[in-house]
Structure formats: C-alpha cells, structure tokens
Coordinates of C-alpha atoms in Angstrom, one line a residue:
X1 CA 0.0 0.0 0.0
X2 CA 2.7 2.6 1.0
X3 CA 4.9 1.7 -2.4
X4 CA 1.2 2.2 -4.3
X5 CA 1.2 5.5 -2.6
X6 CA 5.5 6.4 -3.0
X7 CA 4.3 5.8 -6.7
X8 CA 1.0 8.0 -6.8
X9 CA 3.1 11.0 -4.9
X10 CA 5.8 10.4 -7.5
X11 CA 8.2 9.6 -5.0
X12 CA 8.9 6.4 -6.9
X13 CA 7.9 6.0 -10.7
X14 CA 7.4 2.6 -12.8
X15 CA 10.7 1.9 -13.3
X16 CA 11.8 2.2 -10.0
X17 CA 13.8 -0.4 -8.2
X18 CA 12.2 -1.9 -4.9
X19 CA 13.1 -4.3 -2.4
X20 CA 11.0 -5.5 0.4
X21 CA 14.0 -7.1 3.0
X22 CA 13.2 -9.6 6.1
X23 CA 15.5 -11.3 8.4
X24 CA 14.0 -15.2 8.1
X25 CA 12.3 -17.0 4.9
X26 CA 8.8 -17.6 7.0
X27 CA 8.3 -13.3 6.8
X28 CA 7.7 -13.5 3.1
X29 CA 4.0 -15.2 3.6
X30 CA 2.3 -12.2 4.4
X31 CA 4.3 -9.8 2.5
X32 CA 3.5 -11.7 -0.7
X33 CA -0.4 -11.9 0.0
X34 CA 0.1 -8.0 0.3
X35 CA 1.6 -7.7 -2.6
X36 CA -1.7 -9.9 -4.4
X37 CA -4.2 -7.9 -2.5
X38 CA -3.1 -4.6 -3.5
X39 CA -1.9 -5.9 -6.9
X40 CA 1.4 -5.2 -6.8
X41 CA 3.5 -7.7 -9.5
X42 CA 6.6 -9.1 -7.0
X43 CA 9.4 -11.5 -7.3
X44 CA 11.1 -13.5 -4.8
X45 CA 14.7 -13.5 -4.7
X46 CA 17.3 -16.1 -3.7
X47 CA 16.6 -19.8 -3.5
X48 CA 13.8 -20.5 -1.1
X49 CA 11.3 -19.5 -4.0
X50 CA 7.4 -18.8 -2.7
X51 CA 5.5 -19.2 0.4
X52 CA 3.5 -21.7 -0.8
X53 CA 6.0 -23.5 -3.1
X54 CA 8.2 -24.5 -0.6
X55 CA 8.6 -28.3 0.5
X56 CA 8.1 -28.5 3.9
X57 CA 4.5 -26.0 3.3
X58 CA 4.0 -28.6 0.3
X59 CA 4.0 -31.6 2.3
X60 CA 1.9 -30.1 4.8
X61 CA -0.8 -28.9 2.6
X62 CA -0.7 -32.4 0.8
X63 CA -2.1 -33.5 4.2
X64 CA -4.9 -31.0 4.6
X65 CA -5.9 -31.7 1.0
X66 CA -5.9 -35.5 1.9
X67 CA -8.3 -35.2 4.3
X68 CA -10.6 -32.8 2.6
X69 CA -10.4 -34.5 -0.4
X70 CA -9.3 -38.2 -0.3
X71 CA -9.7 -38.8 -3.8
X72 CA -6.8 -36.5 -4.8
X73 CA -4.2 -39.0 -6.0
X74 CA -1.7 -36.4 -6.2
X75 CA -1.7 -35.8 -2.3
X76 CA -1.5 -39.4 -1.7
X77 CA 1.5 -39.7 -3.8
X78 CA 3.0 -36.6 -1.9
X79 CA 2.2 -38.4 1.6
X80 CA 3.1 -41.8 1.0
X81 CA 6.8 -39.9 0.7
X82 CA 6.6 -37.9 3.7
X83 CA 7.8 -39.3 5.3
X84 CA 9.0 -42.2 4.1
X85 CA 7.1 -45.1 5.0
X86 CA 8.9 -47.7 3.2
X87 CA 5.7 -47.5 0.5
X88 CA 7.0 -47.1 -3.0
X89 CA 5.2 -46.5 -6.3
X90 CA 4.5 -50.2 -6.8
X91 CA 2.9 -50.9 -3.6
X92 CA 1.1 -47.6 -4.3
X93 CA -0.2 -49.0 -7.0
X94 CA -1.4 -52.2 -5.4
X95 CA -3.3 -50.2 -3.1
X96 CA -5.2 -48.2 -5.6
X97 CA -5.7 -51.9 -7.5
X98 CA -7.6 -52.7 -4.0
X99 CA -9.5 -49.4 -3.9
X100 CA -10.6 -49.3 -7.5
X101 CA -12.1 -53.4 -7.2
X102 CA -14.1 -51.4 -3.9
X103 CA -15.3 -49.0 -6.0
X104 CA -16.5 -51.6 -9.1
X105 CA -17.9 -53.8 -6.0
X106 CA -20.0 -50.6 -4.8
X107 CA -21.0 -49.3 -8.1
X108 CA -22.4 -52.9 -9.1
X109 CA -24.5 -53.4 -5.9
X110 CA -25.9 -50.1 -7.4
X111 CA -24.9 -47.9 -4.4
X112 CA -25.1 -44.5 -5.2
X113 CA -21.9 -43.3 -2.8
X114 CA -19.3 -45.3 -3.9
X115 CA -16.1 -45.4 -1.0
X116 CA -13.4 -43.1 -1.0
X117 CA -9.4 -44.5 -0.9
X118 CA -9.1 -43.4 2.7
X119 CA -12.2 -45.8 3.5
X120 CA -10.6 -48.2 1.6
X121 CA -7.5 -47.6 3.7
X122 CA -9.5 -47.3 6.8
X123 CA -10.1 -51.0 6.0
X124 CA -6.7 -52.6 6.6
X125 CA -7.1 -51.9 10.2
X126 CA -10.8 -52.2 10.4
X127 CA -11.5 -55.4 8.4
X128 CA -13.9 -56.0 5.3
X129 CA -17.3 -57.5 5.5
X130 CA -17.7 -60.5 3.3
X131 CA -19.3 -58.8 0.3
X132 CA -16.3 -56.4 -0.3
X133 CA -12.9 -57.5 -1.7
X134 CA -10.2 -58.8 0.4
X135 CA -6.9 -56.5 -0.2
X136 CA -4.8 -60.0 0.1
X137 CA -6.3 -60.8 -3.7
X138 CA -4.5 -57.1 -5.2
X139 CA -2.1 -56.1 -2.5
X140 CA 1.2 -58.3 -1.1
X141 CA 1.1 -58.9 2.5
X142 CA 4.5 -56.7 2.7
X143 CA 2.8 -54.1 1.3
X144 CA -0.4 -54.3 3.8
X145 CA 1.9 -54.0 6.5
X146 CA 3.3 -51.1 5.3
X147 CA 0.0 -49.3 5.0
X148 CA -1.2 -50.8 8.2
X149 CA 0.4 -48.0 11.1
X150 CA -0.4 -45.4 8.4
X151 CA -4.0 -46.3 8.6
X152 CA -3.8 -46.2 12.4
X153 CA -2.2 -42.7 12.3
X154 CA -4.7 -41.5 9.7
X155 CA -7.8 -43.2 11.7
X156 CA -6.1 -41.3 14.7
X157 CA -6.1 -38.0 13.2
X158 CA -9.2 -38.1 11.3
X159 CA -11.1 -38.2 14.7
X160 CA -8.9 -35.4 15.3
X161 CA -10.3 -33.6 12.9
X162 CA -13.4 -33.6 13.8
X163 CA -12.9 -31.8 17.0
X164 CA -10.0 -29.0 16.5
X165 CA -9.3 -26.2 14.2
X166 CA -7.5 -25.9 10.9
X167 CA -4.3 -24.8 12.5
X168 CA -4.6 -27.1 15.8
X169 CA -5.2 -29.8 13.1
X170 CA -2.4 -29.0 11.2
X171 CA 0.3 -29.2 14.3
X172 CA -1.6 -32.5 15.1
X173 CA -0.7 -34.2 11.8
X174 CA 3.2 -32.6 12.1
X175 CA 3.4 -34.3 15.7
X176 CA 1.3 -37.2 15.1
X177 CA 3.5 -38.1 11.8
X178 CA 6.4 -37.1 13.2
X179 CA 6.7 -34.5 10.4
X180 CA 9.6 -32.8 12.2
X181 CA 11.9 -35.8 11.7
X182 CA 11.4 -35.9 8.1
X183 CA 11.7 -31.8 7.8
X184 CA 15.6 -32.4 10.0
X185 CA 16.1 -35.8 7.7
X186 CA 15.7 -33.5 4.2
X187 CA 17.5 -30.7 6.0
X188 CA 21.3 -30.0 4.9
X189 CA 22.3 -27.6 8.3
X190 CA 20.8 -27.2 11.4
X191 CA 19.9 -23.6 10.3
X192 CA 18.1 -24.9 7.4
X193 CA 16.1 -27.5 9.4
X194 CA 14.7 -24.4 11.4
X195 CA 13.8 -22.4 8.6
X196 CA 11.8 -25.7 7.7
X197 CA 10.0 -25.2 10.8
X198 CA 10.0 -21.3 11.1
X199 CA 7.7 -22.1 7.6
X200 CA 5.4 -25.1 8.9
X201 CA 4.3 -22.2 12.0
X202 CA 3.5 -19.6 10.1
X203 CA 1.8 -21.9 7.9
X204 CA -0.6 -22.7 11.2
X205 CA -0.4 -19.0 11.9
X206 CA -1.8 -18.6 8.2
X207 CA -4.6 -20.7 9.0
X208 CA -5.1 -19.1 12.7
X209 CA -8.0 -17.1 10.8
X210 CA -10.5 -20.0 11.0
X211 CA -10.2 -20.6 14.1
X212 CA -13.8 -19.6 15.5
X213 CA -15.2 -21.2 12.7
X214 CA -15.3 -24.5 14.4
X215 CA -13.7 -28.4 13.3
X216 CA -12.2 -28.2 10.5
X217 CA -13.9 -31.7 9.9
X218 CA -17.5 -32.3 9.5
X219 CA -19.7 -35.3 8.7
X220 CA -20.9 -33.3 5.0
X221 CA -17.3 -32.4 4.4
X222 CA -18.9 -29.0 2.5
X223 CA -17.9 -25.4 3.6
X224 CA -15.5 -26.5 6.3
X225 CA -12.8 -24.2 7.5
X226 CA -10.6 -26.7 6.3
X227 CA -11.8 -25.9 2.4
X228 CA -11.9 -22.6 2.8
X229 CA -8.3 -22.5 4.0
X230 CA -7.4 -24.9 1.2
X231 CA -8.9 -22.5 -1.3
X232 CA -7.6 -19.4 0.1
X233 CA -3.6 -21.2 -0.3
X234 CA -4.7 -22.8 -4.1
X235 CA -5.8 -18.9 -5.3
X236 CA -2.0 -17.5 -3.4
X237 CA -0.3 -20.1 -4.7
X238 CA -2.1 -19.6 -8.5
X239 CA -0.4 -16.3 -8.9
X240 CA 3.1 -17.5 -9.4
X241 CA 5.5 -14.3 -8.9
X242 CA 6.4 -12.4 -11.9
X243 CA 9.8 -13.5 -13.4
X244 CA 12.6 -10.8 -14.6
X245 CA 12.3 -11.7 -18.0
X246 CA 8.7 -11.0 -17.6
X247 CA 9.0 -7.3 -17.7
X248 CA 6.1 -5.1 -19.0
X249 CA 6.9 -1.3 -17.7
X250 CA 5.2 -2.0 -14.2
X251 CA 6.9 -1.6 -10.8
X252 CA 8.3 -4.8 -9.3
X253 CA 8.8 -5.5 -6.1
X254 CA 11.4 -7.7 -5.0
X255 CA 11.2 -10.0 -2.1
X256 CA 14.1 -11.5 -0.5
X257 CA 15.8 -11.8 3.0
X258 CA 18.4 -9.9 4.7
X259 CA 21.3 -12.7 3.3
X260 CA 19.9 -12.9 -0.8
X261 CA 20.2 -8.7 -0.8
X262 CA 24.1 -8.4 0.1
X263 CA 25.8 -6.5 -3.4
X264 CA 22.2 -5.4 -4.2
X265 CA 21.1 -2.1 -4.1
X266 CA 17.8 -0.8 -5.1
X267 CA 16.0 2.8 -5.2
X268 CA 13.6 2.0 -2.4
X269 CA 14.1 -0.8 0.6
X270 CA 11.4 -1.6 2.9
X271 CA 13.1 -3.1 6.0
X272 CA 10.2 -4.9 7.6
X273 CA 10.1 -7.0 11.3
X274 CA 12.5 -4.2 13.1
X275 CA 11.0 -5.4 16.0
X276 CA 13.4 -7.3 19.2
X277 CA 13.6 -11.1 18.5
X278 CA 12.8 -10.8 14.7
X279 CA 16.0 -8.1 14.3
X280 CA 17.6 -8.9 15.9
X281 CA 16.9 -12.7 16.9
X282 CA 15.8 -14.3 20.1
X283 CA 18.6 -16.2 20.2
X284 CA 21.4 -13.6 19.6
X285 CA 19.6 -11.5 22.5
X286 CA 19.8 -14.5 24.6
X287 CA 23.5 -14.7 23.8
X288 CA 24.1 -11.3 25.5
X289 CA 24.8 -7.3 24.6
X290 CA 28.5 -7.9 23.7
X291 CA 28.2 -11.2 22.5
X292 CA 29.3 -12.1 18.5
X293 CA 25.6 -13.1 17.4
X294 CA 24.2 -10.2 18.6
X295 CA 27.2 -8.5 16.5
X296 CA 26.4 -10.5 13.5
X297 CA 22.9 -9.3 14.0
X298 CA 23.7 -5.3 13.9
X299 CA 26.1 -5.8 10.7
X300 CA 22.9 -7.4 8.9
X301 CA 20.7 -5.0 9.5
X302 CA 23.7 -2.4 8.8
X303 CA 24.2 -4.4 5.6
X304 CA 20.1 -4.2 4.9
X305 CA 19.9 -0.6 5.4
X306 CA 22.8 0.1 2.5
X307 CA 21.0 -1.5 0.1
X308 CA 19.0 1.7 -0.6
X309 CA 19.7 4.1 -2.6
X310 CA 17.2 7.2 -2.0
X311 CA 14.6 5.6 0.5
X312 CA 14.6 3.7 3.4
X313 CA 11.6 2.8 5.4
X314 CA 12.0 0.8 8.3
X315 CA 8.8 -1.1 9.9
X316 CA 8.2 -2.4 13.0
X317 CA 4.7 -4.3 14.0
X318 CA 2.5 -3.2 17.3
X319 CA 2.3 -7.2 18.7
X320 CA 4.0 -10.1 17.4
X321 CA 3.1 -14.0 17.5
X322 CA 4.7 -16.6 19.9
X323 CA 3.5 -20.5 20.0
X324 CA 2.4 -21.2 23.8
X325 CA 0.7 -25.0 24.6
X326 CA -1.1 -25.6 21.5
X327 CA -2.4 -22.2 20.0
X328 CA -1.0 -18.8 19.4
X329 CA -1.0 -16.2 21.4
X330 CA 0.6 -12.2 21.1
X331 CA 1.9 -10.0 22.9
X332 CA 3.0 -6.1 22.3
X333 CA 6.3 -6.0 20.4
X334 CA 9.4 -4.1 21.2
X335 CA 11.1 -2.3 18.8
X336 CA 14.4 -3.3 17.7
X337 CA 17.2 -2.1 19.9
X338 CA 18.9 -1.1 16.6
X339 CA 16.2 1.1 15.3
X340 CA 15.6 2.4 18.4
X341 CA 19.4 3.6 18.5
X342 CA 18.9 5.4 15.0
X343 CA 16.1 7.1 16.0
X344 CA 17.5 8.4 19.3
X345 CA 20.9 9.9 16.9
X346 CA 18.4 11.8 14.8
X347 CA 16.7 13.6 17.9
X348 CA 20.1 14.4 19.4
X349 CA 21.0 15.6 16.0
X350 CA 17.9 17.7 15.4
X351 CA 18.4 19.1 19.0
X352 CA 21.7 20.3 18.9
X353 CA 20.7 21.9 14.8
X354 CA 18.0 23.4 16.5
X355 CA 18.9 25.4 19.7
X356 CA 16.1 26.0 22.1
X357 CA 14.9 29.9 23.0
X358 CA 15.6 28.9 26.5
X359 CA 19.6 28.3 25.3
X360 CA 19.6 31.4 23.6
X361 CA 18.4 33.5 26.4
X362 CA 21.3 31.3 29.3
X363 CA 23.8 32.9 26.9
X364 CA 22.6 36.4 26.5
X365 CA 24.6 39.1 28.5
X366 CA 22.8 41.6 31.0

C-alpha cells in the first residue's frame, strides 16, 4: 500500500527499483499476500522461492488436502513420501488396485456413494465385511503391513479432525506423523532444518484465521474451514511471482531476506520485522549485549539498510506471534534495539541543529 502511494506521490515511478527485505524466509507469507491484495506484481529473490512452493508448506498442505479431499491421488503420492514409509510407487499401486475393485464392488450393488481410498484404507485396520474385496487378492502382505500403522495414524487424526481447528489440526498431523523428523532428515544444516520449521508455523499462523469457525472436519465435508483455507492457499499459490524476464513497464517489487540482498542495491528498501527477537533474533539477544551473534545481527541490519539508494523505510509491528501449549498467542512487540538507536541519533542531531529559546536567552549578556 505505501509503495502504491510512493508511486501515486511520484516519490517512486514505474521503473523504479524496490526491495521488500526480512531477516527469516517464514516473513515472506504475508508480504506476498500484500503484494496480491493490493496488486502489486513481485518477485522472490534467492533460492527459497514462494511461500507456498516451498517443501516443507507442500508436504503439509498435501495432508490438509488429503483429508478434505481423499480422492486427490496427487496428495496421496506426496504423503506416501513424507515421510517415508517404506511405501514405494508399486505398492502404491497395489493399493489403488484394492481401492478401484471397492469402488467396481460398490457401483455394481448399485450404491449410489461409492467409498473413497481413505475408506478403503481405513479397512486394513478395520476389516472388510464378506461382500467387499479382500486387499490380500491385489495387495502383497508386505505391502499391507506397510500401509497398516499409516491407517492407524490417519484413523487417529481423522477423529482429530473432527474436533479442533485448521491450525490445531495441522500441528496435530506434524506431531502425530512425526513430520519434524522428516523436515531435520531433508534438512542440509541445522539452520536450514529451522527455517523448515520457522515455515510449517507460520503456515498454522496462516490458518489461525479459521479458528472460530469450528472443526475443521464435519460429517458433510462441505464449507468447512478446512476448504476454505485450502482455497484461500490454491488462489496464493495460483499467482506465481512475476519472473525478470517477464518485464512489461510496471513496478516490481522484490522480495528476499536480509542474506539474498548483500551487493544489491535498489531505489527504495522496505526493512520490515525491526522489532526485538525478529531483528535482531531471540537467540542472539539470549546470547548477551557484547556477545558475537548479537554483533552479527547489527552488521545485517547495517548491511540491509545500505542496500537503498534514495529511500529507506523501516517497519516495525505493534504485537507479534509466539506458539504457547497448542495455539498462538501475542503479545505487544518491542522495537528493535537497533532502530531504536537510530532514531535516538536523529533527535540528538535535530536538538543540537535546533537550539532551544531557552539556550539562547542562558547565553545572553545583561
């Protein structure tokens, strides 16, 4: 909204360069949902790519779709993998053999709701009445033994879903699955494996907006929170960011951290999150004032701040997030120590520029 309005007041024109700059990958979600709201075309820079692209949001949206849909083969290919289970393609296949000869059984009875695969897999640990097919006669007893504890887990977390919220629901299937192991197991650095997991919370955060809208399970499965949230991610997720190559005249913003802007320098920077424990960190606060994260953490935002040439506009928010037990909950932020620094220089700076009538009298002589 502000670079819309920079661009009205001719403060910035068309061809302007832009930069929107955060400290951690997981800050980009709500900046690029800004930038569709108020149509402003936007890039990500670097090599964590969208929001919504990214693996660890993939394979928990895979999940959500799953349940809300379990006829979407394309999420059961993506959960069968994470994590592994020791189910590969074939046995994949021997399972959707079994599900399909349900479905033929169903239709010629003349049934009119034909099962769904996750009935079909809720079978393997519930048992089949004698009319419907055995899944010894399409699947091999290795491979029903794989699928076995993931029908239990699924059977767990379906009742689940019928009594919490999207995002409660969501942090269920991470813990239930025992997603985090898989997010450190496809992690290269310890860094990387929180950034994984920075993502997969403000994912829940994302979906923190259905919350008083009850289960996000119900017996009719229609206009659930869980399908709305699920339709709100596909439109986001629809509007792939505008590439360089891509140019047509307009403004672009570009979105990237603190790390992907060093030797970049752009007309405008936004430096969002100036708020203590975004920038800088938790962590290097914990460390100490004269400690070498904490350090680390002034150069970066030194290093962000240089990457403007004519404007730079620092924000801060009012309250910030923090998980507590199994919801979110906010408190008022405080503002970065380092802003707070800069701004304290300027009023010194305008003070002594700008001598008092008080002053001027203290030196007067009789």
């Amino acid at each position: 909204k502000t670079i819309n309005s920079m661009v009205e007041a001719g403060d910035l024109s068309q061809s302007s360069t832009v930069a929107l700059v955060y400290r951690t990958n997981a800050q980009s979600r709500l900046l690029e949902e800004a930038c569709v709201e108020y149509n402003l075309r936007y890039v990500i820079r670097g090599s964590s790519g969208a929001f919504y692209r990214r693996q660890e949001v993939q394979d928990c949206m895979a999940y959500l779709r799953l349940f809300y849909n379990p006829r979407d083969r394309n999420a059961w290919a993506r959960c069968i993998k994470a994590p592994t289970k020791g189910i590969g393609p074939a046995s994949l296949k021997e399972f959707f053999s079994y599900y399909d000869a349900i479905k033929e059984h169903y239709m010629e009875e003349g049934r009119t709701s034909p099962p769904s695969p996750m009935d079909a897999l809720m079978s393997l640990v519930e048992g089949n009445t004698n009319s419907t097919p055995d899944p010894s006669q399409f699947m091999s007893t290795r491979s029903i033994n794989r699928f076995v504890p993931f029908a239990s887990d699924m059977r767990a977390l379906i009742a689940k879903g019928f009594l919490e919220d999207t995002s409660t629901f969501l942090l269920s299937i991470v813990d239930d699955l025992k997603l985090n192991s898989h997010f450190d197991a496809i992690s290269s650095t310890k860094d990387e494996y929180e950034d994984r997991l920075a993502n997969v919370m403000e994912l829940a955060k994302a979906s923190e907006r259905y919350k008083d809208d009850g289960p996000c399970l119900t017996d009719d499965g229609l206009n659930t929170p869980l399908a709305s949230f699920i339709d709100d991610v596909a439109l986001i997720s629809e509007l792939e960011p505008d590439k360089e190559s891509e140019s047509d005249g307009r403004l672009t913003a570009n979105l990237m951290t603190i790390h992907a802007s060093k030797g970049l320098e752009f007309d405008a920077v936004f430096l969002v999150g100036n708020e203590d424990g975004t920038i800088p960190t938790q962590k290097a606060i914990g460390q100490g004032e004269d400690s070498v994260e904490l350090a680390e953490e002034r150069r970066l935002c030194y290093v962000a701040m240089t990457r403007a040439r004519t404007h730079l506009v620092m924000t801060w928010r009012r309250e910030v997030s923090y998980f507590a037990g199994q919801s979110f909950k906010y408190r008022d932020a405080v503002r970065s120590r380092f802003l707070d620094r800069i701004v304290s220089k300027r009023e010194n700076k305008k003070k002594r520029a700008q001598p008092s009538k008080q002053r001027s009298q203290v030196h007067q002589r009789p």
